[in-house]
């Protein structure tokens, strides 16, 4: 059998027929060619596949495409707006928060979710929020700095907007 | 990792889900958040013929004050519980435990109903339900029934949930005035499930403990209430020495699990340490 | 210098942070099929039969291959890149490693059949219909047990499972005599446990064959595409090298595990030629645990002798090294020439001897893993040092200061010749250690520790002063030691007619930031903007040749090759400039992007010379047009990064859980081109080394099953397991390469592990515990505290 789904991905409505067992991550990568979302494990552990579903970070390897029918999804490809990098993307570049880049999209999606809820997280809150994301390259040191950079940048831009 | 083939149906309401369950019988599995089921299906340890998705049933996703209890819809996620302000007055352990489950992504999708139906012996919620004297409300073709949490968890990945039944709600009675609670967990460092988890609700009356509820998970092949610890605490003023000696038998009578993270002896020891830590934090 | 020494932000980042990286599994080719490899669930079993008849009928299946098909086609097995001889001169045992097995499986995950179907789902579904009849056999997984009489044999022609035995250092009797006369001997039984590399990107290979041109393309997750091409064409498939293109696009981490030329790579190429369509295979994490080459796995007895003043008089080491079921690319080299040679450490030990036995076991093959051999050497030395200090009631810092090799720069003072076949390039070991002690505020720490102990809190401090041999390696030297390849590197610099520069390097970047660091070197040497330089790597059709990235060699060897080509370009530019400026070549000098006639303001810019080279209308006689040079750089010596690492831990006395409170690392990696990137390399290495000390370790049961083959069971260090690191550097230039660099990729993983273990032992001092096996899990520590 197949299931018909409609999702809004990075602002664009997409429709597709999928086999029920199609994992969301395979749907993104193989049906929509959004290959920025990666698969690093089988056990919902590593977070390389993290995306935002209706504003919340989620592991797209542990969901069926059928489950997100009608949802709004943001992937790493949807972070930059009008050619401007999202502050978290800037943070990762400025603070050398990535090396091989494979865990980076998932790591950034988790960080975006954190900063949406907690605009000024402490180091320990950042580390705790990243508990579902593995990185083998950076030792997390500069990832923490990257999130702090983005947090500051977002706070400052909000202040400016108010002023 | 690819699950075996299955059919997929989405239920719009509890009644619709029950009808589907009745129709498909044994071959059907309920899909809520999917965070226990889908990993098992990817490994092909679980190969249902039909998945009935109840993830969109709004009537299952709530947390509300029921007067003498807090009512949690089976579809409430761990994250819903973590961010709820219903868990004060002796129910703090609910938010504490919610924050220790998996990681943020798992908490966003995993549900309370899904977790307890799965009944992983190292899951956090069973200890909290037991220490809460919670009641599980389930519904099947034969109608609705209420199961005390002490009757609900029947063993290793086993519950009293019958074929064709769906969990609707978890009812958490508000503990007596003067109660405090805490959930303390020694994490399995890879999976972040509990090697030992202890939920404790302590009610103090004039300097001594008038009521104690201690739920344990991870220690044995199923969760349990450490009634011997509860008895030993009751009537005592809870200084560190008293708590330590009351918690000495936290794993007594259990068939304690063993794995490469914790042997039987070490687990038993951790049960004592974490029972003490939870009781101290709740008193 | 505009760029060198500056933390230039990485030019490669944009594609990664916008989701536009191009990893192997992202590649989709027209008509591409998908492969699933059926793997052995058993560690050791005879295969009585394989029945693929039902699977062949399954939906979407195009073809199923078994070992018989491969064997009948006459292709070879997977080779190893290094040969080590027995002590008696006999050649090591080198049993075949078939692409798909025929009659016997030798480890869990061994390749049995390859199912090729239209979709990956169909390939997986069909694989479940294959019936394999196994006859189970006994298995052995511990390298010392494997050598015992009567142990189950992995290969019939390797008695006692011994691949080779080996020794290095001073004559054994001299070392025995030195220890005999020692005032004190510290002896430790150590297990440097097996770890799983766990690059977050699982391996992937796509094979493509085009009949019309006879050309093969392999897209693969490799640290060394050219080496893979060489091994695959010359040794495995026997197909013409010039008809094979190997592309390693963006690669999501390697750590040594992507050096090995894996069977799946050859399998995809072989099958794509037969089927006539491209075929992709992507590993899942469970497969990665079972089949990515593992690291470490030594069982060691180590003894160090001291005189009454604490001077080391001798070191005797006896090690069994686990090679796994088959020989991977670097397997024979890791426990020998990358391990035994480092036993001098940074100390003046006068007599050293190592005896080593390398054994086959029914486990996943072992290969280089971040540090490869050098962490094992450092671990035993540094554990001995802290333990000896404890036993002799000396301060571990004082013991080190008594034994350091004095500072030498390798220019004014000669390099230091060790007892174990190396000559260190330059070093300032004492200064490095002093800086680290300053950062940790050692004197204060001891007071704090004393106070904490009174309050029942267990704080500990541990030290590690390490050295490693990197920048591998001089080809003639490694050739004499058994390498079957040279270890030079290739760097081509092409100045385009408009003065923009394309650089082709045989080093491969999979996180190391070469596209930035190498561009900094090139831009500065030419005096041009960084944006005018493009670094190209990872494609055997673009890059002439290369040995790839491992052993902290990219900048020291690959960077030096680029510098050689830059020098050739400047030299040729001198001729062109002299002609254009109507001056003698001797009067021309190049600086800051232009050629100038010395002592005048007459000059010609970089772009003008480039254009002239390609439009040679007004051009010096006898000079070829164009401005494009390629160089092979073969290093004169290894490089020797070194450093001092200090860990501060707290042990929870109720549970045995260790919390890493602080980690200080002062490293001397020679000159630094991009401090930000070097810091990042150190951080990553530290996390891996700390992971080995506290969390990680492959566990095999008595049946040879890998018990913890998933992220639910194998503990990976996470953000909330680690503190922020405190790091600093001392820069002692390497005297023998043009950049003065030593390499930074492995340092963190080499120094950190013993520092953490030493810190835990220090914390447990009141319990009289001297030695515990890694990883120092809560239970292991707690159990020790009980006894």
PDB file of C-alpha atoms in Angstrom, chain B residues 98-227:
ATOM      1  CA  UNK B  98      10.556  13.814  32.231  1.00  0.00           C
ATOM      2  CA  UNK B  99      13.736  15.851  31.900  1.00  0.00           C
ATOM      3  CA  UNK B 100      15.899  12.750  32.298  1.00  0.00           C
ATOM      4  CA  UNK B 101      14.285  10.683  29.552  1.00  0.00           C
ATOM      5  CA  UNK B 102      16.333  10.192  26.404  1.00  0.00           C
ATOM      6  CA  UNK B 103      17.199  13.530  24.895  1.00  0.00           C
ATOM      7  CA  UNK B 104      15.188  16.580  23.781  1.00  0.00           C
ATOM      8  CA  UNK B 105      14.155  14.947  20.507  1.00  0.00           C
ATOM      9  CA  UNK B 106      12.965  11.777  22.194  1.00  0.00           C
ATOM     10  CA  UNK B 107      11.062  13.860  24.740  1.00  0.00           C
ATOM     11  CA  UNK B 108       9.343  15.801  21.973  1.00  0.00           C
ATOM     12  CA  UNK B 109       7.917  12.690  20.347  1.00  0.00           C
ATOM     13  CA  UNK B 110       7.805   9.936  22.943  1.00  0.00           C
ATOM     14  CA  UNK B 111       4.549   9.679  24.895  1.00  0.00           C
ATOM     15  CA  UNK B 112       3.704   8.626  28.418  1.00  0.00           C
ATOM     16  CA  UNK B 113       1.171   6.075  27.181  1.00  0.00           C
ATOM     17  CA  UNK B 114       3.599   4.623  24.652  1.00  0.00           C
ATOM     18  CA  UNK B 115       6.353   4.330  27.198  1.00  0.00           C
ATOM     19  CA  UNK B 116       4.315   2.508  29.824  1.00  0.00           C
ATOM     20  CA  UNK B 117       2.712   0.217  27.252  1.00  0.00           C
ATOM     21  CA  UNK B 118       6.207  -0.770  26.104  1.00  0.00           C
ATOM     22  CA  UNK B 119       7.188  -1.435  29.758  1.00  0.00           C
ATOM     23  CA  UNK B 120      10.926  -1.422  29.258  1.00  0.00           C
ATOM     24  CA  UNK B 121      12.353  -2.604  32.584  1.00  0.00           C
ATOM     25  CA  UNK B 122      14.823   0.282  32.517  1.00  0.00           C
ATOM     26  CA  UNK B 123      12.301   3.001  31.620  1.00  0.00           C
ATOM     27  CA  UNK B 124      11.847   5.902  34.009  1.00  0.00           C
ATOM     28  CA  UNK B 125       8.068   6.348  34.137  1.00  0.00           C
ATOM     29  CA  UNK B 126       7.100   3.064  35.799  1.00  0.00           C
ATOM     30  CA  UNK B 127       8.952   4.031  38.999  1.00  0.00           C
ATOM     31  CA  UNK B 128       7.184   7.386  39.029  1.00  0.00           C
ATOM     32  CA  UNK B 129       3.760   5.852  38.420  1.00  0.00           C
ATOM     33  CA  UNK B 130       4.267   3.355  41.214  1.00  0.00           C
ATOM     34  CA  UNK B 131       5.410   5.989  43.693  1.00  0.00           C
ATOM     35  CA  UNK B 132       2.393   8.071  42.675  1.00  0.00           C
ATOM     36  CA  UNK B 133      -0.164   5.296  43.182  1.00  0.00           C
ATOM     37  CA  UNK B 134      -1.263   6.240  39.679  1.00  0.00           C
ATOM     38  CA  UNK B 135      -4.168   4.587  37.936  1.00  0.00           C
ATOM     39  CA  UNK B 136      -4.101   3.678  34.284  1.00  0.00           C
ATOM     40  CA  UNK B 137      -7.385   4.065  32.428  1.00  0.00           C
ATOM     41  CA  UNK B 138      -7.705   1.770  29.438  1.00  0.00           C
ATOM     42  CA  UNK B 139     -10.455   1.088  26.945  1.00  0.00           C
ATOM     43  CA  UNK B 140     -11.187  -1.887  24.724  1.00  0.00           C
ATOM     44  CA  UNK B 141     -14.109  -3.441  22.972  1.00  0.00           C
ATOM     45  CA  UNK B 142     -15.332  -4.640  26.358  1.00  0.00           C
ATOM     46  CA  UNK B 143     -15.440  -1.087  27.674  1.00  0.00           C
ATOM     47  CA  UNK B 144     -13.308   1.027  29.937  1.00  0.00           C
ATOM     48  CA  UNK B 145     -11.417  -0.113  33.023  1.00  0.00           C
ATOM     49  CA  UNK B 146      -8.988   1.295  35.539  1.00  0.00           C
ATOM     50  CA  UNK B 147      -5.819  -0.501  36.515  1.00  0.00           C
ATOM     51  CA  UNK B 148      -3.721   0.355  39.551  1.00  0.00           C
ATOM     52  CA  UNK B 149      -0.134   0.889  38.436  1.00  0.00           C
ATOM     53  CA  UNK B 150       0.969  -1.833  40.846  1.00  0.00           C
ATOM     54  CA  UNK B 151      -1.190  -4.245  38.824  1.00  0.00           C
ATOM     55  CA  UNK B 152      -0.341  -2.751  35.448  1.00  0.00           C
ATOM     56  CA  UNK B 153       3.346  -3.660  35.238  1.00  0.00           C
ATOM     57  CA  UNK B 154       3.450  -7.427  35.250  1.00  0.00           C
ATOM     58  CA  UNK B 155       7.018  -8.193  34.238  1.00  0.00           C
ATOM     59  CA  UNK B 156       9.758  -7.909  31.660  1.00  0.00           C
ATOM     60  CA  UNK B 157       8.202  -5.819  28.849  1.00  0.00           C
ATOM     61  CA  UNK B 158       4.826  -7.019  30.102  1.00  0.00           C
ATOM     62  CA  UNK B 159       1.697  -5.216  31.223  1.00  0.00           C
ATOM     63  CA  UNK B 160      -1.882  -6.007  32.095  1.00  0.00           C
ATOM     64  CA  UNK B 161      -2.992  -4.298  28.864  1.00  0.00           C
ATOM     65  CA  UNK B 162      -5.132  -6.787  26.903  1.00  0.00           C
ATOM     66  CA  UNK B 163      -5.337  -7.265  23.146  1.00  0.00           C
ATOM     67  CA  UNK B 164      -7.562  -4.631  21.653  1.00  0.00           C
ATOM     68  CA  UNK B 165      -7.122  -2.212  24.553  1.00  0.00           C
ATOM     69  CA  UNK B 166      -5.788   1.293  24.344  1.00  0.00           C
ATOM     70  CA  UNK B 167      -4.440   3.425  27.184  1.00  0.00           C
ATOM     71  CA  UNK B 168      -6.514   6.575  27.563  1.00  0.00           C
ATOM     72  CA  UNK B 169      -5.288   8.314  30.650  1.00  0.00           C
ATOM     73  CA  UNK B 170      -2.943   8.168  33.614  1.00  0.00           C
ATOM     74  CA  UNK B 171      -4.513   9.488  36.807  1.00  0.00           C
ATOM     75  CA  UNK B 172      -2.117  10.755  39.405  1.00  0.00           C
ATOM     76  CA  UNK B 173      -3.613  11.327  42.842  1.00  0.00           C
ATOM     77  CA  UNK B 174      -2.345  14.455  44.572  1.00  0.00           C
ATOM     78  CA  UNK B 175      -0.325  13.409  47.611  1.00  0.00           C
ATOM     79  CA  UNK B 176      -1.260  14.693  51.067  1.00  0.00           C
ATOM     80  CA  UNK B 177      -0.248  18.166  52.132  1.00  0.00           C
ATOM     81  CA  UNK B 178       3.368  18.336  53.264  1.00  0.00           C
ATOM     82  CA  UNK B 179       4.536  15.924  50.602  1.00  0.00           C
ATOM     83  CA  UNK B 180       7.644  16.315  48.485  1.00  0.00           C
ATOM     84  CA  UNK B 181       8.924  14.064  45.790  1.00  0.00           C
ATOM     85  CA  UNK B 182      12.044  13.368  43.784  1.00  0.00           C
ATOM     86  CA  UNK B 183      13.222  11.120  40.986  1.00  0.00           C
ATOM     87  CA  UNK B 184      16.904  10.179  41.032  1.00  0.00           C
ATOM     88  CA  UNK B 185      18.524   8.153  38.324  1.00  0.00           C
ATOM     89  CA  UNK B 186      21.825   6.466  37.655  1.00  0.00           C
ATOM     90  CA  UNK B 187      21.976   6.510  33.902  1.00  0.00           C
ATOM     91  CA  UNK B 188      23.187   3.789  31.628  1.00  0.00           C
ATOM     92  CA  UNK B 189      25.690   6.048  29.874  1.00  0.00           C
ATOM     93  CA  UNK B 190      25.064   4.845  26.310  1.00  0.00           C
ATOM     94  CA  UNK B 191      21.290   4.490  26.131  1.00  0.00           C
ATOM     95  CA  UNK B 192      20.532   6.874  28.991  1.00  0.00           C
ATOM     96  CA  UNK B 193      17.885   4.524  30.297  1.00  0.00           C
ATOM     97  CA  UNK B 194      18.006   3.847  34.045  1.00  0.00           C
ATOM     98  CA  UNK B 195      20.483   1.392  35.489  1.00  0.00           C
ATOM     99  CA  UNK B 196      18.685   2.362  38.648  1.00  0.00           C
ATOM    100  CA  UNK B 197      15.894   4.904  38.964  1.00  0.00           C
ATOM    101  CA  UNK B 198      14.121   5.740  42.156  1.00  0.00           C
ATOM    102  CA  UNK B 199      11.005   7.853  42.603  1.00  0.00           C
ATOM    103  CA  UNK B 200      10.145   8.821  46.147  1.00  0.00           C
ATOM    104  CA  UNK B 201       7.212  10.716  47.628  1.00  0.00           C
ATOM    105  CA  UNK B 202       7.676  11.629  51.268  1.00  0.00           C
ATOM    106  CA  UNK B 203       5.056  13.189  53.496  1.00  0.00           C
ATOM    107  CA  UNK B 204       6.289  14.747  56.710  1.00  0.00           C
ATOM    108  CA  UNK B 205       4.135  15.387  59.688  1.00  0.00           C
ATOM    109  CA  UNK B 206       5.612  17.211  62.668  1.00  0.00           C
ATOM    110  CA  UNK B 207       9.181  16.186  61.996  1.00  0.00           C
ATOM    111  CA  UNK B 208       8.544  12.589  61.175  1.00  0.00           C
ATOM    112  CA  UNK B 209       7.628  10.758  58.023  1.00  0.00           C
ATOM    113  CA  UNK B 210       3.949   9.960  57.951  1.00  0.00           C
ATOM    114  CA  UNK B 211       3.809   8.417  54.505  1.00  0.00           C
ATOM    115  CA  UNK B 212       6.403   7.173  52.050  1.00  0.00           C
ATOM    116  CA  UNK B 213       6.110   5.853  48.514  1.00  0.00           C
ATOM    117  CA  UNK B 214       9.207   4.507  46.812  1.00  0.00           C
ATOM    118  CA  UNK B 215       9.130   3.231  43.226  1.00  0.00           C
ATOM    119  CA  UNK B 216      12.150   1.557  41.651  1.00  0.00           C
ATOM    120  CA  UNK B 217      13.055   0.877  38.042  1.00  0.00           C
ATOM    121  CA  UNK B 218      16.011  -0.621  36.225  1.00  0.00           C
ATOM    122  CA  UNK B 219      16.930  -2.854  39.145  1.00  0.00           C
ATOM    123  CA  UNK B 220      14.870  -5.933  38.404  1.00  0.00           C
ATOM    124  CA  UNK B 221      13.071  -7.393  35.405  1.00  0.00           C
ATOM    125  CA  UNK B 222      10.163  -5.089  36.148  1.00  0.00           C
ATOM    126  CA  UNK B 223       9.505  -1.974  38.208  1.00  0.00           C
ATOM    127  CA  UNK B 224       8.460  -2.380  41.818  1.00  0.00           C
ATOM    128  CA  UNK B 225       7.477  -0.513  44.926  1.00  0.00           C
ATOM    129  CA  UNK B 226      10.070  -0.867  47.652  1.00  0.00           C
ATOM    130  CA  UNK B 227       7.493  -1.349  50.392  1.00  0.00           C
TER     131      UNK B 227
END
